[in-house]
Structure formats: C-alpha cells, structure tokens
One Martini backbone bead per residue (centre of mass of N, CA, C, O) as a GRO file, in nm:
protein
   66
    1MET     BB    1   9.393   8.736  12.245
    2GLU     BB    2   9.303   8.958  12.038
    3SER     BB    3   9.542   9.159  12.096
    4LEU     BB    4   9.743   9.020  11.895
    5GLN     BB    5   9.620   9.143  11.627
    6LYS     BB    6   9.732   9.446  11.664
    7SER     BB    7  10.009   9.316  11.623
    8PRO     BB    8  10.215   9.237  11.373
    9ARG     BB    9  10.412   9.054  11.541
   10GLU     BB   10  10.156   8.884  11.686
   11ALA     BB   11   9.963   8.774  11.463
   12LYS     BB   12  10.104   8.499  11.412
   13PHE     BB   13  10.028   8.385  11.687
   14TYR     BB   14   9.725   8.400  11.660
   15ARG     BB   15   9.699   8.214  11.413
   16ALA     BB   16   9.810   7.964  11.552
   17LEU     BB   17   9.597   7.955  11.775
   18TYR     BB   18   9.347   7.948  11.598
   19HIS     BB   19   9.439   7.673  11.437
   20SER     BB   20   9.444   7.509  11.725
   21TYR     BB   21   9.177   7.619  11.913
   22LEU     BB   22   8.935   7.786  11.777
   23HIS     BB   23   8.998   7.671  11.459
   24PRO     BB   24   9.083   7.377  11.397
   25ALA     BB   25   9.278   7.191  11.241
   26SER     BB   26   9.334   6.863  11.177
   27THR     BB   27   9.637   6.961  11.174
   28GLN     BB   28   9.940   7.107  11.206
   29GLU     BB   29  10.019   7.079  10.913
   30LYS     BB   30   9.765   7.218  10.803
   31ALA     BB   31   9.805   7.486  10.948
   32ALA     BB   32  10.073   7.552  10.811
   33GLU     BB   33   9.956   7.552  10.528
   34ILE     BB   34   9.749   7.778  10.566
   35LEU     BB   35   9.994   7.982  10.663
   36ASP     BB   36  10.255   7.935  10.494
   37VAL     BB   37  10.438   7.736  10.678
   38SER     BB   38  10.634   7.574  10.855
   39ILE     BB   39  10.628   7.357  11.113
   40ALA     BB   40  10.846   7.502  11.278
   41THR     BB   41  10.718   7.782  11.265
   42PHE     BB   42  10.451   7.708  11.386
   43HIS     BB   43  10.564   7.614  11.660
   44ARG     BB   44  10.693   7.884  11.731
   45HIS     BB   45  10.430   8.053  11.724
   46LEU     BB   46  10.272   7.888  11.929
   47LYS     BB   47  10.463   7.921  12.167
   48ALA     BB   48  10.456   8.231  12.169
   49GLY     BB   49  10.149   8.255  12.210
   50ILE     BB   50  10.130   8.110  12.480
   51THR     BB   51  10.321   8.297  12.628
   52ARG     BB   52  10.163   8.561  12.580
   53VAL     BB   53   9.896   8.478  12.713
   54THR     BB   54  10.016   8.423  12.988
   55GLU     BB   55  10.113   8.713  13.037
   56ILE     BB   56   9.839   8.850  13.017
   57LEU     BB   57   9.699   8.691  13.246
   58TRP     BB   58   9.901   8.761  13.468
   59HIS     BB   59   9.861   9.065  13.456
   60GLN     BB   60   9.558   9.060  13.523
   61GLU     BB   61   9.585   8.920  13.796
   62MET     BB   62   9.767   9.134  13.933
   63GLN     BB   63   9.557   9.369  13.903
   64CYS     BB   64   9.330   9.235  14.079
   65GLU     BB   65   9.506   9.235  14.353
   66GLU     BB   66   9.527   9.565  14.389
   0.00000   0.00000   0.00000
C-alpha cells in the first residue's frame, strides 16, 4: 500500500486509506476534514484506493503463481 505514496496521482488514495484504516479518524467526515476535501471526494478517493490496493495484491498473487 505504501507504493501508492510514490505516485502524486495515487497519494490522495493512500491518504484516504491511511485515515480510514491505518490511523483512522473518528469518523469519515473527520477524515475528510483532515484531508481538506468534501465527504464525496473522500469517498471517491477511498474507493479508488481500495481498488488500487486490490489490483496490486492481485498482481502480486499472479506473479507468485508463475
């Protein structure tokens, strides 16, 4: 998941994941406030982050099977 931090485009996804799962804010509204984005933008970033982490894990799994 930390690989998301390396890409400026994906860093926002990492921050949403970080404030949801790694160091969770008390609410998603609070996480959005911390990140200075609307709740809708926060949800969009969180969903994109989950999708990206899933892709990374799937890719790693497929490489292990080769």
